[in-house]
Every structure is written in structure tokens, then in C-alpha cells.
mmCIF file of N, CA and C in Angstrom:
data_model
loop_
_atom_site.group_PDB
_atom_site.id
_atom_site.type_symbol
_atom_site.label_atom_id
_atom_site.label_comp_id
_atom_site.label_asym_id
_atom_site.label_seq_id
_atom_site.Cartn_x
_atom_site.Cartn_y
_atom_site.Cartn_z
ATOM 1 N N UNK C 1 0.794 -1.052 -0.073
ATOM 2 C CA UNK C 1 -0.026 0.118 -0.003
ATOM 3 C C UNK C 1 0.902 1.341 0.180
ATOM 4 N N UNK C 2 0.616 2.230 -0.816
ATOM 5 C CA UNK C 2 1.261 3.440 -0.933
ATOM 6 C C UNK C 2 0.743 4.416 -0.136
ATOM 7 N N UNK C 3 1.381 5.159 0.522
ATOM 8 C CA UNK C 3 0.948 6.455 1.462
ATOM 9 C C UNK C 3 1.399 7.487 0.825
ATOM 10 N N UNK C 4 0.487 8.499 0.460
ATOM 11 C CA UNK C 4 0.834 9.630 -0.087
ATOM 12 C C UNK C 4 1.572 10.626 0.816
ATOM 13 N N UNK C 5 2.206 11.572 0.267
ATOM 14 C CA UNK C 5 3.110 12.486 1.013
ATOM 15 C C UNK C 5 2.209 13.262 1.947
ATOM 16 N N UNK C 6 1.123 13.729 1.613
ATOM 17 C CA UNK C 6 0.229 14.689 2.677
ATOM 18 C C UNK C 6 -0.221 13.864 3.608
ATOM 19 N N UNK C 7 -0.482 12.475 3.466
ATOM 20 C CA UNK C 7 -0.932 11.622 4.639
ATOM 21 C C UNK C 7 0.353 11.271 5.508
ATOM 22 N N UNK C 8 1.420 11.249 4.930
ATOM 23 C CA UNK C 8 2.574 10.919 5.781
ATOM 24 C C UNK C 8 3.011 12.142 6.759
ATOM 25 N N UNK C 9 2.868 13.270 5.988
ATOM 26 C CA UNK C 9 3.049 14.661 6.581
ATOM 27 C C UNK C 9 1.825 14.911 8.020
ATOM 28 N N UNK C 10 0.834 14.505 7.774
ATOM 29 C CA UNK C 10 -0.227 14.552 8.807
ATOM 30 C C UNK C 10 0.116 13.637 9.980
ATOM 31 N N UNK C 11 0.537 12.418 9.753
ATOM 32 C CA UNK C 11 0.989 11.238 10.483
ATOM 33 C C UNK C 11 2.171 11.799 11.438
ATOM 34 N N UNK C 12 3.002 12.490 10.726
ATOM 35 C CA UNK C 12 4.166 13.064 11.576
ATOM 36 C C UNK C 12 3.738 14.174 12.472
ATOM 37 N N UNK C 13 2.630 15.119 12.167
ATOM 38 C CA UNK C 13 2.298 16.124 12.845
ATOM 39 C C UNK C 13 1.280 15.359 14.079
ATOM 40 N N UNK C 14 0.691 14.441 13.769
ATOM 41 C CA UNK C 14 0.007 13.699 14.951
ATOM 42 C C UNK C 14 0.985 13.155 15.897
ATOM 43 N N UNK C 15 2.090 12.470 15.440
ATOM 44 C CA UNK C 15 2.975 11.888 16.437
ATOM 45 C C UNK C 15 3.747 12.867 17.114
ATOM 46 N N UNK C 16 3.849 14.124 16.542
ATOM 47 C CA UNK C 16 4.678 14.906 17.200
ATOM 48 C C UNK C 16 3.881 15.537 18.499
ATOM 49 N N UNK C 17 2.484 15.699 17.883
ATOM 50 C CA UNK C 17 1.435 16.186 19.049
ATOM 51 C C UNK C 17 1.287 15.275 20.171
ATOM 52 N N UNK C 18 1.280 13.855 19.767
ATOM 53 C CA UNK C 18 1.029 12.959 20.928
ATOM 54 C C UNK C 18 2.372 13.005 21.889
ATOM 55 N N UNK C 19 3.593 13.241 21.247
ATOM 56 C CA UNK C 19 4.665 13.211 22.145
ATOM 57 C C UNK C 19 4.713 14.340 23.212
ATOM 58 N N UNK C 20 4.312 15.611 22.383
ATOM 59 C CA UNK C 20 4.302 16.905 23.046
ATOM 60 C C UNK C 20 3.272 16.685 24.311
ATOM 61 N N UNK C 21 2.186 16.056 24.045
ATOM 62 C CA UNK C 21 1.178 15.939 25.161
ATOM 63 C C UNK C 21 1.803 15.067 26.331
ATOM 64 N N UNK C 22 2.309 14.116 25.950
ATOM 65 C CA UNK C 22 2.818 13.081 26.833
ATOM 66 C C UNK C 22 3.861 13.633 27.521
ATOM 67 N N UNK C 23 4.766 14.325 27.017
ATOM 68 C CA UNK C 23 5.703 15.088 27.868
ATOM 69 C C UNK C 23 5.349 16.067 28.664
ATOM 70 N N UNK C 24 4.406 16.876 28.207
ATOM 71 C CA UNK C 24 4.063 17.899 29.058
ATOM 72 C C UNK C 24 3.217 17.429 30.491
ATOM 73 N N UNK C 25 2.754 16.100 30.247
ATOM 74 C CA UNK C 25 2.239 15.436 31.572
ATOM 75 C C UNK C 25 3.290 14.597 32.195
ATOM 76 N N UNK C 26 4.679 14.660 31.945
ATOM 77 C CA UNK C 26 5.851 13.876 32.454
ATOM 78 C C UNK C 26 5.534 12.482 32.634
ATOM 79 N N UNK C 27 4.982 12.264 31.308
ATOM 80 C CA UNK C 27 4.863 10.592 31.292
ATOM 81 C C UNK C 27 5.954 10.163 30.207
ATOM 82 N N UNK C 28 6.208 8.888 30.669
ATOM 83 C CA UNK C 28 7.249 8.267 29.663
ATOM 84 C C UNK C 28 6.275 7.394 28.656
ATOM 85 N N UNK C 29 6.997 6.908 27.553
ATOM 86 C CA UNK C 29 6.310 5.983 26.432
ATOM 87 C C UNK C 29 6.098 4.686 27.394
ATOM 88 N N UNK C 30 6.663 4.383 28.301
ATOM 89 C CA UNK C 30 6.426 3.186 29.207
ATOM 90 C C UNK C 30 5.116 3.444 30.065
ATOM 91 N N UNK C 31 4.801 4.598 30.483
ATOM 92 C CA UNK C 31 3.760 4.977 31.346
ATOM 93 C C UNK C 31 2.672 4.713 30.251
ATOM 94 N N UNK C 32 2.581 5.337 29.062
ATOM 95 C CA UNK C 32 1.548 5.286 28.224
ATOM 96 C C UNK C 32 1.276 4.003 27.643
ATOM 97 N N UNK C 33 2.279 3.132 27.438
ATOM 98 C CA UNK C 33 2.009 1.866 27.148
ATOM 99 C C UNK C 33 1.341 0.966 28.188
ATOM 100 N N UNK C 34 1.627 1.073 29.394
ATOM 101 C CA UNK C 34 0.920 0.336 30.383
ATOM 102 C C UNK C 34 -0.370 0.897 30.632
ATOM 103 N N UNK C 35 -0.774 2.193 30.304
ATOM 104 C CA UNK C 35 -2.156 2.788 30.555
ATOM 105 C C UNK C 35 -2.944 2.435 29.345
ATOM 106 N N UNK C 36 -2.662 2.199 28.420
ATOM 107 C CA UNK C 36 -3.216 1.741 26.635
ATOM 108 C C UNK C 36 -3.341 0.257 26.468
ATOM 109 N N UNK C 37 -2.045 -0.338 26.979
ATOM 110 C CA UNK C 37 -2.066 -1.753 26.285
ATOM 111 C C UNK C 37 -1.341 -1.958 24.994
ATOM 112 N N UNK C 38 -0.775 -0.769 24.430
ATOM 113 C CA UNK C 38 -0.283 -0.652 23.172
ATOM 114 C C UNK C 38 1.461 -0.810 23.329
ATOM 115 N N UNK C 39 1.868 -1.581 22.667
ATOM 116 C CA UNK C 39 3.235 -2.035 22.715
ATOM 117 C C UNK C 39 4.075 -0.816 22.627
ATOM 118 N N UNK C 40 5.124 -0.443 23.484
ATOM 119 C CA UNK C 40 6.146 0.470 23.621
ATOM 120 C C UNK C 40 6.658 0.849 22.043
ATOM 121 N N UNK C 41 7.082 -0.285 21.248
ATOM 122 C CA UNK C 41 7.517 -0.152 19.934
ATOM 123 C C UNK C 41 6.635 0.073 18.995
ATOM 124 N N UNK C 42 5.159 0.023 19.280
ATOM 125 C CA UNK C 42 4.268 0.576 18.393
ATOM 126 C C UNK C 42 3.975 2.151 18.749
ATOM 127 N N UNK C 43 4.103 2.408 20.083
ATOM 128 C CA UNK C 43 3.822 3.885 20.535
ATOM 129 C C UNK C 43 5.119 4.702 19.901
ATOM 130 N N UNK C 44 6.172 4.198 19.949
ATOM 131 C CA UNK C 44 7.320 4.867 19.061
ATOM 132 C C UNK C 44 7.071 5.091 17.836
ATOM 133 N N UNK C 45 6.716 4.080 17.097
ATOM 134 C CA UNK C 45 6.310 4.370 15.551
ATOM 135 C C UNK C 45 5.279 5.492 15.479
ATOM 136 N N UNK C 46 4.052 5.299 16.306
ATOM 137 C CA UNK C 46 3.024 6.415 16.163
ATOM 138 C C UNK C 46 3.696 7.866 16.171
ATOM 139 N N UNK C 47 4.547 7.930 17.466
ATOM 140 C CA UNK C 47 5.003 9.249 17.612
ATOM 141 C C UNK C 47 6.080 9.857 16.665
ATOM 142 N N UNK C 48 6.606 8.762 15.942
ATOM 143 C CA UNK C 48 7.520 9.313 14.977
ATOM 144 C C UNK C 48 6.876 9.393 13.425
ATOM 145 N N UNK C 49 5.631 9.066 13.536
ATOM 146 C CA UNK C 49 4.806 9.265 12.357
ATOM 147 C C UNK C 49 4.978 8.125 11.367
ATOM 148 N N UNK C 50 5.488 6.967 11.690
ATOM 149 C CA UNK C 50 5.625 5.767 10.981
ATOM 150 C C UNK C 50 4.502 4.537 11.262
ATOM 151 N N UNK C 51 3.769 4.984 11.850
ATOM 152 C CA UNK C 51 2.742 4.127 12.112
ATOM 153 C C UNK C 51 1.391 4.048 11.006
ATOM 154 N N UNK C 52 1.513 3.593 9.885
ATOM 155 C CA UNK C 52 0.491 3.827 8.928
ATOM 156 C C UNK C 52 -0.826 3.383 9.026
ATOM 157 N N UNK C 53 -0.765 2.266 10.072
ATOM 158 C CA UNK C 53 -2.143 1.445 10.333
ATOM 159 C C UNK C 53 -2.864 2.056 11.694
ATOM 160 N N UNK C 54 -2.656 3.198 12.178
ATOM 161 C CA UNK C 54 -2.887 3.568 13.251
ATOM 162 C C UNK C 54 -4.282 3.774 13.202
ATOM 163 N N UNK C 55 -4.985 3.471 14.076
ATOM 164 C CA UNK C 55 -6.757 3.387 14.060
ATOM 165 C C UNK C 55 -7.149 4.498 15.277
ATOM 166 N N UNK C 56 -8.285 5.108 14.933
ATOM 167 C CA UNK C 56 -8.773 6.063 15.735
ATOM 168 C C UNK C 56 -9.384 5.048 17.134
ATOM 169 N N UNK C 57 -10.179 4.053 16.843
ATOM 170 C CA UNK C 57 -10.823 3.309 17.920
ATOM 171 C C UNK C 57 -9.979 2.184 18.565
ATOM 172 N N UNK C 58 -8.716 1.970 18.000
ATOM 173 C CA UNK C 58 -8.047 0.764 18.377
ATOM 174 C C UNK C 58 -6.897 1.574 19.147
ATOM 175 N N UNK C 59 -6.393 2.578 18.744
ATOM 176 C CA UNK C 59 -5.162 3.061 19.436
ATOM 177 C C UNK C 59 -5.425 4.681 19.703
ATOM 178 N N UNK C 60 -6.062 5.599 19.089
ATOM 179 C CA UNK C 60 -6.102 6.993 19.435
ATOM 180 C C UNK C 60 -6.959 7.346 20.424
ATOM 181 N N UNK C 61 -7.897 6.399 20.738
ATOM 182 C CA UNK C 61 -8.860 6.970 21.667
ATOM 183 C C UNK C 61 -8.137 6.365 22.998
ATOM 184 N N UNK C 62 -7.393 5.372 23.035
ATOM 185 C CA UNK C 62 -6.727 4.849 24.211
ATOM 186 C C UNK C 62 -5.751 5.711 24.567
ATOM 187 N N UNK C 63 -4.804 6.343 23.508
ATOM 188 C CA UNK C 63 -3.868 7.202 23.875
ATOM 189 C C UNK C 63 -4.411 8.757 24.421
ATOM 190 N N UNK C 64 -5.457 9.036 23.754
ATOM 191 C CA UNK C 64 -6.129 10.135 24.451
ATOM 192 C C UNK C 64 -6.687 9.979 25.842
ATOM 193 N N UNK C 65 -7.192 9.056 25.901
ATOM 194 C CA UNK C 65 -7.633 8.817 27.593
ATOM 195 C C UNK C 65 -6.379 8.709 28.564
ATOM 196 N N UNK C 66 -5.181 8.086 27.903
ATOM 197 C CA UNK C 66 -4.181 7.915 28.992
ATOM 198 C C UNK C 66 -3.615 9.198 29.021
ATOM 199 N N UNK C 67 -3.705 10.087 28.150
ATOM 200 C CA UNK C 67 -3.253 11.455 28.300
ATOM 201 C C UNK C 67 -4.096 12.339 28.882
ATOM 202 N N UNK C 68 -5.366 12.186 29.281
ATOM 203 C CA UNK C 68 -6.326 12.820 29.820
ATOM 204 C C UNK C 68 -6.834 13.998 28.872
ATOM 205 N N UNK C 69 -6.980 13.699 27.503
ATOM 206 C CA UNK C 69 -7.335 14.702 26.566
ATOM 207 C C UNK C 69 -8.549 14.031 25.803
ATOM 208 N N UNK C 70 -9.284 15.260 25.200
ATOM 209 C CA UNK C 70 -10.289 14.640 24.241
ATOM 210 C C UNK C 70 -9.551 14.240 23.060
ATOM 211 N N UNK C 71 -10.126 13.274 22.279
ATOM 212 C CA UNK C 71 -9.825 12.953 20.958
ATOM 213 C C UNK C 71 -9.210 14.008 20.140
ATOM 214 N N UNK C 72 -10.038 14.969 19.929
ATOM 215 C CA UNK C 72 -9.779 16.117 19.084
ATOM 216 C C UNK C 72 -8.513 16.831 19.394
ATOM 217 N N UNK C 73 -8.154 16.933 20.732
ATOM 218 C CA UNK C 73 -6.703 17.573 20.978
ATOM 219 C C UNK C 73 -5.528 16.973 20.339
ATOM 220 N N UNK C 74 -5.667 15.501 20.247
ATOM 221 C CA UNK C 74 -4.412 14.929 19.471
ATOM 222 C C UNK C 74 -4.418 15.694 18.010
ATOM 223 N N UNK C 75 -5.388 15.921 17.417
ATOM 224 C CA UNK C 75 -5.351 16.570 16.186
ATOM 225 C C UNK C 75 -5.120 18.147 16.148
ATOM 226 N N UNK C 76 -5.008 18.725 17.423
ATOM 227 C CA UNK C 76 -4.696 20.281 17.548
ATOM 228 C C UNK C 76 -3.257 20.558 17.378
ATOM 229 N N UNK C 77 -2.843 20.420 15.975
ATOM 230 C CA UNK C 77 -1.368 20.835 15.663
ATOM 231 C C UNK C 77 -1.384 21.963 14.630
ATOM 232 N N UNK C 78 -0.513 22.671 14.860
ATOM 233 C CA UNK C 78 -0.074 23.748 13.863
ATOM 234 C C UNK C 78 0.942 23.342 12.816
ATOM 235 N N UNK C 79 0.338 23.466 11.452
ATOM 236 C CA UNK C 79 1.451 23.221 10.418
ATOM 237 C C UNK C 79 2.323 24.353 10.370
ATOM 238 N N UNK C 80 3.792 24.080 9.884
ATOM 239 C CA UNK C 80 4.701 25.252 10.026
ATOM 240 C C UNK C 80 5.036 25.469 8.414
#
């Protein structure tokens, strides 16, 4: 499956936003893994924008809950 450049850019921005929120809460990636049940390696891929199979219901809702934010806040990023 080919991923277009626009989609890749959005995944990178999403990953950076998740990492930013995690760090603002002084959580390690291991903390988020324990709260979500998502493997550390996959969370690292999400934060790097390399998880092309990331799903809202399976991954992002769990991450939002672990970070104590609404789902929409994960997508609240500014493009530069």
C-alpha cells in the first residue's frame, strides 16, 4: 500500500503532538504503554509518524484517555 506525502505529513504532525502532550504530562512512553495496552515499539512508531495502520478506535482513543485529553486535542497541531 502506498501512502501519499500529504498523509505522511499528517501522521508526523499527529505523532509530534502526541509526544508533546505526553511530555507535558511528564509521562514516559512506558507509562502510556501500561495505560493503553499498546506496545512501546508501536507507540514509538506512532510518535515518529511511521505507524501507517494507526486506528482511531484501537489506538488513538486509548492514547487520548491515557493523556487525559479529548480525541480532538490529538489533532490540534499547527502546520509550519
